[in-house]
CSV table of C-alpha atoms in Angstrom, one decimal:
chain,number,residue,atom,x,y,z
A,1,UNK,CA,-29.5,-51.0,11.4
A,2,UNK,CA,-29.4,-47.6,10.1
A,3,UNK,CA,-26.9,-45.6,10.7
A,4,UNK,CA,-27.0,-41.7,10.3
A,5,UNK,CA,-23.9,-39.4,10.2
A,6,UNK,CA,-24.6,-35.6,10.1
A,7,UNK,CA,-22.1,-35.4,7.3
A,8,UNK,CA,-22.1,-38.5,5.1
A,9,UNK,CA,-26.3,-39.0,5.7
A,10,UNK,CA,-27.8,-42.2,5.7
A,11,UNK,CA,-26.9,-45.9,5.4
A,12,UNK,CA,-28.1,-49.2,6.5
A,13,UNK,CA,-25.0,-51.4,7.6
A,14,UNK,CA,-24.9,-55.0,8.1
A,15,UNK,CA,-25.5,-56.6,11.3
A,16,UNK,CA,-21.3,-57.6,12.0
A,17,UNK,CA,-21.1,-53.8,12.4
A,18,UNK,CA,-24.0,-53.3,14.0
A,19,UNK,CA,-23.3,-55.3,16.5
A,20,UNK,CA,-19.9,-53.9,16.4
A,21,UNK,CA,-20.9,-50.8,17.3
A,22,UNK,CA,-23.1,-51.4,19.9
A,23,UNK,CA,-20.4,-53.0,21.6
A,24,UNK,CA,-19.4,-51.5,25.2
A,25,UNK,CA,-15.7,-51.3,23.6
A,26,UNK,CA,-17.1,-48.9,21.1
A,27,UNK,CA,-19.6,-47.2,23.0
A,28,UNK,CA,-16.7,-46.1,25.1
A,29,UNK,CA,-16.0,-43.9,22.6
A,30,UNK,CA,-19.2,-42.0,23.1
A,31,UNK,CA,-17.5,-40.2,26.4
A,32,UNK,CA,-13.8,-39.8,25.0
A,33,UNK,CA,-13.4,-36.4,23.2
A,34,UNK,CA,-11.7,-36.5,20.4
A,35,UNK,CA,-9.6,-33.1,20.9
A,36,UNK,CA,-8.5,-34.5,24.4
A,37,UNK,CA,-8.2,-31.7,26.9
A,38,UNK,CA,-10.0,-28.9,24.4
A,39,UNK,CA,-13.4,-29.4,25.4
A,40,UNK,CA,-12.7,-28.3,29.4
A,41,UNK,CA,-11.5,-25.2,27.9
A,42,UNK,CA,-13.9,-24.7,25.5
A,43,UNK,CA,-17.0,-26.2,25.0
A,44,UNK,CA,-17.8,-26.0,21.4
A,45,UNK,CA,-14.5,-28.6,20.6
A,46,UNK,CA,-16.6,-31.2,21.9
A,47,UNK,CA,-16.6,-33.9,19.1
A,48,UNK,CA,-16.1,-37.7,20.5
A,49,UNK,CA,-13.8,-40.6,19.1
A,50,UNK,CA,-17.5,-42.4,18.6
A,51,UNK,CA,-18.4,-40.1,16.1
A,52,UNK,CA,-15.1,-39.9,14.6
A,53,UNK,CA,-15.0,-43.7,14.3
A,54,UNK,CA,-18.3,-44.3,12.4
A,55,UNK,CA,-17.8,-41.4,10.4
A,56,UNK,CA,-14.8,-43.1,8.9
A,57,UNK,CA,-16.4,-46.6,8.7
A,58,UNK,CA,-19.2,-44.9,6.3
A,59,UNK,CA,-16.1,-42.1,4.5
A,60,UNK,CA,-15.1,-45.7,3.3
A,61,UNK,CA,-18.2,-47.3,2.3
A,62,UNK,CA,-19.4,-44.6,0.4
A,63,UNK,CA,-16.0,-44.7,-1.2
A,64,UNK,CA,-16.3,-48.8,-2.2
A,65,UNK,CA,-14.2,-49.7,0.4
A,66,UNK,CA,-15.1,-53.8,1.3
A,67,UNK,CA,-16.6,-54.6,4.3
A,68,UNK,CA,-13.5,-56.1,6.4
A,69,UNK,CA,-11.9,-52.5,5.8
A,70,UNK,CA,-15.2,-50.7,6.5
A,71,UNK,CA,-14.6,-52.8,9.8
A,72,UNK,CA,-10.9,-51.7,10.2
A,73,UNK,CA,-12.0,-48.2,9.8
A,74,UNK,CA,-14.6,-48.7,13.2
A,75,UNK,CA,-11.9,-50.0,15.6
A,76,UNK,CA,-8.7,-47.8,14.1
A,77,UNK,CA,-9.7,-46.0,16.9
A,78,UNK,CA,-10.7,-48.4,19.5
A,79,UNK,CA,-7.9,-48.0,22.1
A,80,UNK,CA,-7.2,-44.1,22.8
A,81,UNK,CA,-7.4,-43.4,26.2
A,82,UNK,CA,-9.4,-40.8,28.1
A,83,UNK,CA,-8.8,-37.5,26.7
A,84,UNK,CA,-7.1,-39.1,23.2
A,85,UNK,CA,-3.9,-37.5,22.6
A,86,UNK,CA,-3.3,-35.7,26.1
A,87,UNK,CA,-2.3,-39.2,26.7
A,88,UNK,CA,0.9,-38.6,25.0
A,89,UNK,CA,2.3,-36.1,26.8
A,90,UNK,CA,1.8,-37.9,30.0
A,91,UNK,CA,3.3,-41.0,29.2
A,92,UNK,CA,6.2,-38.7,27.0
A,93,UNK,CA,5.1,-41.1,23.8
A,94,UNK,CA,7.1,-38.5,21.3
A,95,UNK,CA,5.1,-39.6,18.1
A,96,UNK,CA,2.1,-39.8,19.8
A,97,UNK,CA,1.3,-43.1,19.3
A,98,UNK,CA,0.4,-44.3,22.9
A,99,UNK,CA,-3.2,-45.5,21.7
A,100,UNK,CA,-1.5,-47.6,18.8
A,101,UNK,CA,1.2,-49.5,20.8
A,102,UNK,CA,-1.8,-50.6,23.3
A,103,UNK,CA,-3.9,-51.5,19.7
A,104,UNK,CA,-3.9,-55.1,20.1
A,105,UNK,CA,-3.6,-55.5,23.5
A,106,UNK,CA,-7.3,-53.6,24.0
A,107,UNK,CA,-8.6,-55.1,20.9
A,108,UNK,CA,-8.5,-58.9,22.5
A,109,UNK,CA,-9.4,-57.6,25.6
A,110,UNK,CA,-12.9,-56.9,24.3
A,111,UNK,CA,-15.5,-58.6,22.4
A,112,UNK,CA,-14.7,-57.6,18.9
A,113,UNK,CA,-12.5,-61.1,18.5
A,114,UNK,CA,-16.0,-63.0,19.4
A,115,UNK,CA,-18.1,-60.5,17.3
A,116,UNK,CA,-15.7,-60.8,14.0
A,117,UNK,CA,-15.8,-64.9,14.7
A,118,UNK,CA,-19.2,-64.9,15.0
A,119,UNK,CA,-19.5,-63.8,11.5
A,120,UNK,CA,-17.0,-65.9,10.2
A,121,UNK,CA,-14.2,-63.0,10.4
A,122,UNK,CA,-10.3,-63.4,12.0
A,123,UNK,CA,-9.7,-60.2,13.5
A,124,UNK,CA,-5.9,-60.6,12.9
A,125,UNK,CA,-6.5,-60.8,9.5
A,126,UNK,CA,-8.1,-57.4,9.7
A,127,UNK,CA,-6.5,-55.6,12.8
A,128,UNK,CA,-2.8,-56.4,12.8
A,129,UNK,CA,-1.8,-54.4,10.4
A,130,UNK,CA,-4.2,-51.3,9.3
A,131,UNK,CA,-1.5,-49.7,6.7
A,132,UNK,CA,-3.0,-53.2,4.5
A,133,UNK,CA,-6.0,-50.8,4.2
A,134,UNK,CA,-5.1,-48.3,1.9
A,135,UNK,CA,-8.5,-46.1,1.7
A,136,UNK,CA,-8.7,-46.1,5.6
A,137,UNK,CA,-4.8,-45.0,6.3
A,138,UNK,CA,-1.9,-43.3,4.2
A,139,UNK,CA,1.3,-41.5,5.6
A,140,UNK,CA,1.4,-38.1,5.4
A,141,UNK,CA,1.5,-36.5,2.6
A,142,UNK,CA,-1.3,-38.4,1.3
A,143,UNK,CA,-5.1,-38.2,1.8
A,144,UNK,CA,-6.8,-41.1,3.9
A,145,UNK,CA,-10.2,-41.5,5.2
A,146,UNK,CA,-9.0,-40.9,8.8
A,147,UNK,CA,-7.5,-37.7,8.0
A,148,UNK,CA,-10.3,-36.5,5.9
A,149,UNK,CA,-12.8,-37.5,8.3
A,150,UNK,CA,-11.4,-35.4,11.1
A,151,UNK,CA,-10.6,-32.4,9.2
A,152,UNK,CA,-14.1,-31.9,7.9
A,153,UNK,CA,-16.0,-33.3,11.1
A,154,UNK,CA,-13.4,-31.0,13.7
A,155,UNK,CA,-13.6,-28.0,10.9
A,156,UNK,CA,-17.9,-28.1,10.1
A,157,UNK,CA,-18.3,-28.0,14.4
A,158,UNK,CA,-16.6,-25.1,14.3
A,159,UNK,CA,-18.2,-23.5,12.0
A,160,UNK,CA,-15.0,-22.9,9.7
A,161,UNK,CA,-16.7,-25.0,6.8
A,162,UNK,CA,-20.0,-25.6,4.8
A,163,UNK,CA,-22.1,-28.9,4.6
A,164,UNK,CA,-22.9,-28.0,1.4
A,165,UNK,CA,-18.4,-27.3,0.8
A,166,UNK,CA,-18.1,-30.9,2.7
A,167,UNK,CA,-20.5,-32.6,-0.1
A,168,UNK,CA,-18.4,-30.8,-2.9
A,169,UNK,CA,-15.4,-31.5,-1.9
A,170,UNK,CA,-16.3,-35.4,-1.4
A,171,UNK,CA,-17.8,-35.3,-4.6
A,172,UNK,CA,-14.1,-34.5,-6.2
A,173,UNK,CA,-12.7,-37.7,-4.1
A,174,UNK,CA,-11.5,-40.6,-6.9
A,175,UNK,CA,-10.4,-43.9,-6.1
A,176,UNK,CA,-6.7,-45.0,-7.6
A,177,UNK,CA,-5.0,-48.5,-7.3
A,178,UNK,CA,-7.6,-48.2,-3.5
A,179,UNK,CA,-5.9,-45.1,-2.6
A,180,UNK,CA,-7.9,-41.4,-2.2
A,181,UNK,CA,-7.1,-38.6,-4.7
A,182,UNK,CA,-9.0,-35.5,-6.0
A,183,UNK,CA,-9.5,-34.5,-9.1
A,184,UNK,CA,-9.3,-31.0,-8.9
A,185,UNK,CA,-6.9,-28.7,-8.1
A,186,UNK,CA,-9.3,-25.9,-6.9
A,187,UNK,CA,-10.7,-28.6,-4.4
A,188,UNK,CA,-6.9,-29.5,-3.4
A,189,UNK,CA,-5.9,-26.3,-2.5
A,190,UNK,CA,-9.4,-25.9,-0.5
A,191,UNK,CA,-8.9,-29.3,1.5
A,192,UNK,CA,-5.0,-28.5,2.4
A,193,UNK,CA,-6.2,-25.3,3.3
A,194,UNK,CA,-8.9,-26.6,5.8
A,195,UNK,CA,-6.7,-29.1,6.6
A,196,UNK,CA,-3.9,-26.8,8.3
A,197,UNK,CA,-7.3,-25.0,9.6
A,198,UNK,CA,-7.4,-27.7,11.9
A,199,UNK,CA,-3.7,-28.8,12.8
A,200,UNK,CA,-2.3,-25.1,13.1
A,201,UNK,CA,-5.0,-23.1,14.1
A,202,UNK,CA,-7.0,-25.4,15.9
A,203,UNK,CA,-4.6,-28.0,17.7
A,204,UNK,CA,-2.1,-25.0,18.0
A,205,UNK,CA,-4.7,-22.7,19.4
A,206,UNK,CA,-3.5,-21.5,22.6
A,207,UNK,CA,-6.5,-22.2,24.4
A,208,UNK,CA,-6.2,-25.6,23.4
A,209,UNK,CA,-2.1,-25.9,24.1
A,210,UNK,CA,-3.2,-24.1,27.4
A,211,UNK,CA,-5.7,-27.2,27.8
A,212,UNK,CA,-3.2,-29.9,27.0
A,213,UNK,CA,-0.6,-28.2,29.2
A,214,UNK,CA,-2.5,-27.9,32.4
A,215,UNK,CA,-4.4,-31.3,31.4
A,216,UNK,CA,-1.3,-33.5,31.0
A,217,UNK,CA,0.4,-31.9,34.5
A,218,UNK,CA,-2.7,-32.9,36.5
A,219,UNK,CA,-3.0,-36.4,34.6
A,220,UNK,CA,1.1,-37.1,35.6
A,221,UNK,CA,1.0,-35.9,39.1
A,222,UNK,CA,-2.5,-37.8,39.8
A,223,UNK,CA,-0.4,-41.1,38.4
A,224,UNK,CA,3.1,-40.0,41.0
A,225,UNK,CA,0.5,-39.9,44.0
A,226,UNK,CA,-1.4,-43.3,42.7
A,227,UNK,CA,-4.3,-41.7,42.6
A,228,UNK,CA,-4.8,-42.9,39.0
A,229,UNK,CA,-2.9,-46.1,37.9
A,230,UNK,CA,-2.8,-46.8,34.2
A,231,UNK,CA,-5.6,-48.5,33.3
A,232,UNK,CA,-8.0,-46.2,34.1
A,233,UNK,CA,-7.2,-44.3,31.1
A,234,UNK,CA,-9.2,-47.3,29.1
A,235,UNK,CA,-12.0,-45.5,31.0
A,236,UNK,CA,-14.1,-42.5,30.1
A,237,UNK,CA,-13.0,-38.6,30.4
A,238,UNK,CA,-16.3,-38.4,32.7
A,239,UNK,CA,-14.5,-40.9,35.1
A,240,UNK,CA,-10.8,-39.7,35.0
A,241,UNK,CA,-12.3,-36.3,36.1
A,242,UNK,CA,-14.6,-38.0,39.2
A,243,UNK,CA,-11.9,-40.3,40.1
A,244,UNK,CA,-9.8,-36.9,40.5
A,245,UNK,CA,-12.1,-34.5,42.2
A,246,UNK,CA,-12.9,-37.2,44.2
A,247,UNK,CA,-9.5,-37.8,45.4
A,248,UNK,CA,-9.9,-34.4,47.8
A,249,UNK,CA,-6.3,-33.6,46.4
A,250,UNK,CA,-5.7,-29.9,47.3
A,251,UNK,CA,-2.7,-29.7,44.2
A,252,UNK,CA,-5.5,-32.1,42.1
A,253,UNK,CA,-8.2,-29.8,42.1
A,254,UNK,CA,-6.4,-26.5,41.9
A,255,UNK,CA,-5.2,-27.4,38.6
A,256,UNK,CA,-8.3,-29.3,37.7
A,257,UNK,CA,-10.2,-25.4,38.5
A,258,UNK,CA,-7.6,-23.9,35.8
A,259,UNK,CA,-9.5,-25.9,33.1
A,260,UNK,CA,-12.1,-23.1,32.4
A,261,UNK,CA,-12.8,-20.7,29.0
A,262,UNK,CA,-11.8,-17.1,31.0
A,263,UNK,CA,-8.2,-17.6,30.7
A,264,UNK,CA,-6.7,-15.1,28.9
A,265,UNK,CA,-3.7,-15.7,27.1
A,266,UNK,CA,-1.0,-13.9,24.8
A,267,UNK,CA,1.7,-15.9,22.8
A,268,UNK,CA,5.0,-14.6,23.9
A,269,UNK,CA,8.4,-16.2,22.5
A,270,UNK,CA,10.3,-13.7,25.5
A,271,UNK,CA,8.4,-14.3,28.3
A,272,UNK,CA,5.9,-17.4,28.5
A,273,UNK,CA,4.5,-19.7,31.1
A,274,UNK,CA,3.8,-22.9,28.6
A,275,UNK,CA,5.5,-23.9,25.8
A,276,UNK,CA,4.3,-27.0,24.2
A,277,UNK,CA,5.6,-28.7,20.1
A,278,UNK,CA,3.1,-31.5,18.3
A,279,UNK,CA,4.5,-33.3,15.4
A,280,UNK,CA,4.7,-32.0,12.5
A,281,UNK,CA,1.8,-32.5,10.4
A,282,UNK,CA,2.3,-31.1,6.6
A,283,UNK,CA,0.1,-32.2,3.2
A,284,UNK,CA,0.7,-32.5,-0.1
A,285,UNK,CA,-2.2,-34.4,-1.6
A,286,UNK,CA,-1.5,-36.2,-5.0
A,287,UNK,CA,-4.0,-35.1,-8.2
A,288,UNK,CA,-5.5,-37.3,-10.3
A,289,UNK,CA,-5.4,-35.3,-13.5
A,290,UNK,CA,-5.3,-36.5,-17.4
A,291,UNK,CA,-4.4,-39.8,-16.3
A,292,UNK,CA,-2.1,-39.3,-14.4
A,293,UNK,CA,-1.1,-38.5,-10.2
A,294,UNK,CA,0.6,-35.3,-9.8
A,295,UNK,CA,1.7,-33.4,-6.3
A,296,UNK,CA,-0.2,-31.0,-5.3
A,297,UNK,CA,2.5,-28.6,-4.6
A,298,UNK,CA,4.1,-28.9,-8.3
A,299,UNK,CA,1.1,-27.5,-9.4
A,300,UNK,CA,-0.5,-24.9,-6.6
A,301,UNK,CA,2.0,-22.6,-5.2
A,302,UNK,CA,-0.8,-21.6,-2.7
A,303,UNK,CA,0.3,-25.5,-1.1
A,304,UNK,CA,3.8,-24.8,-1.3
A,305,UNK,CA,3.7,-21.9,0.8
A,306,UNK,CA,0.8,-23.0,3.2
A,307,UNK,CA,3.3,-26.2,4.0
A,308,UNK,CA,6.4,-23.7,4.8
A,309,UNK,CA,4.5,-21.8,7.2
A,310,UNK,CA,3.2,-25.0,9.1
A,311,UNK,CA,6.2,-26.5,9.3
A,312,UNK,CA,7.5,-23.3,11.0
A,313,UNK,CA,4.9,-23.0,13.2
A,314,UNK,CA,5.2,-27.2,14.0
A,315,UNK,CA,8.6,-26.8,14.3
A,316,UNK,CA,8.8,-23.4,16.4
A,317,UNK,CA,5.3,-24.5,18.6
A,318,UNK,CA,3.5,-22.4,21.0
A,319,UNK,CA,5.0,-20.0,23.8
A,320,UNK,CA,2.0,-19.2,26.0
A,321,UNK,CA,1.9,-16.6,28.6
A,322,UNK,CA,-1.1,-16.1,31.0
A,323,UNK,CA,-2.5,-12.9,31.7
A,324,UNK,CA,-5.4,-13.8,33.6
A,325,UNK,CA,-7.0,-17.1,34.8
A,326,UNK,CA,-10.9,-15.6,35.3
């Protein structure tokens, strides 16, 4: 099978993943967005968990990861819900984490047990713990192939980087003791600074808090009238949003009719309508220079200060106030 990402190009994968990802578990992920709510309010963040998920199976393989972690990095995403992390703030999971405490549960729900065993894999081996995988997943402040996959993927769709900047930067990526460094300060400070492109100014973007917001208060108050039960999260955002307009809720679908691009909002500390805090995402990429792995921020004092300001911003969140609705 060939596989063909518009950012890592082409590869021909064997046939455990291929038939991995043509499973229905996985082609779920074709209709779940990967910035949750932000695609009702804006159109353009429309980037799916699918995408996301193969983009980090090949992130690895070009990298030399083996192929049971090239499989790890497929499913690390298997089990977010409809609308990904809005998810969180409905259930009130605090380190948003919702879609990893239900992790094993969906896994052997599905057919990727039979799949894996088919090819003479134990999915335990491979899924129970994905930290074992050290090119696929790092705390923060390290570099991983699931961070760097969704900066670059989220950050190219909106325009805010350059295929030709992506294919640099990779280029610069070094593999230590299986762990992901660059090589180059000037590419460090460009990555960190992309990087807080995405978790400041994109997930903190107040059309996109305003999303989440409105989003998460529908999702809730559609579960308190048992019009949606909790397993129809494992569903698609298509059919969360039928099941509700459906529903001929009068509360529903006023706040479902919110969800649109006109809103015009103003961030207001004094006065707001919305005020919604994410965790606190900073970076601080290790360097693999003259033989040896120094922070990024001993070095680049263009990291120090880019980390002070998200972690006010993290720490403060976003105050919205609406000004108009259309």
């Amino acid at each position: 099978m060939k596989v063909i990402d518009e950012i890592y190009g082409e590869f021909i994968i064997e046939p455990v993943l291929e038939e991995l990802i043509n499973c229905q578990i996985i082609q779920r992920l074709k209709k779940v967005h990967q910035g949750g709510a932000s695609y009702l309010v804006n159109k353009q963040w429309n980037g799916t968990r699918y995408a996301h998920s193969v983009g980090v199976m090949l992130l690895v393989r070009q990298l030399g990861g083996t192929i049971e972690e090239q499989i790890a990095g497929l499913l690390h995403d298997v089990s977010h819900t409809a609308f990904s992390h809005v998810i969180d703030y409905v259930f009130d999971a605090k380190d948003e984490d919702y879609h990893e405490k239900i992790f094993n549960q969906v896994v052997e729900g599905s057919d990727i047990p039979t799949i894996l065993a088919k090819y003479n894999w134990d999915y335990k081996k491979i899924i129970d713990d994905l930290s074992q995988w050290k090119i696929l997943e790092q705390p923060l402040p390290e570099l991983c192939a699931d961070r760097i996959d969704y900066t670059l993927r989220d950050m190219f769709h909106c325009g805010i980087i350059s295929l030709e900047e992506i294919q640099t930067f990779l280029s610069h990526l070094v593999i230590i003791d299986e762990k992901i460094y660059i090589d180059n300060i000037e590419w460090t400070e460009w990555f960190v600074d992309t990087y807080f492109k995405e978790v400041i100014d994109y997930f903190l973007d107040p059309l996109n808090i305003y999303g989440y917001t409105i989003l998460s208060k529908t999702l809730k108050m559609a579960l308190n009238k048992n019009i949606l039960e909790a397993n129809h999260f494992l569903g698609t955002d298509e059919e969360i949003i039928n099941l509700l307009y459906r529903s001929n809720d009068n509360e529903i679908i006023h706040l479902l009719n919110q969800l649109q691009e006109k809103v015009t909002l103003i961030e207001d500390e004094q006065d707001f309508d919305y005020h919604m805090k994410q965790k606190e995402r900073l970076i601080d990429p290790s360097i693999w220079l003259d033989g040896q792995l120094i922070k990024a921020s001993t070095i680049s004092k263009k990291v120090q200060q880019q980390n002070s300001k998200a972690s006010i911003k993290a720490s403060k969140g976003v105050y919205l106030r609406v000004i108009s609705k259309w």
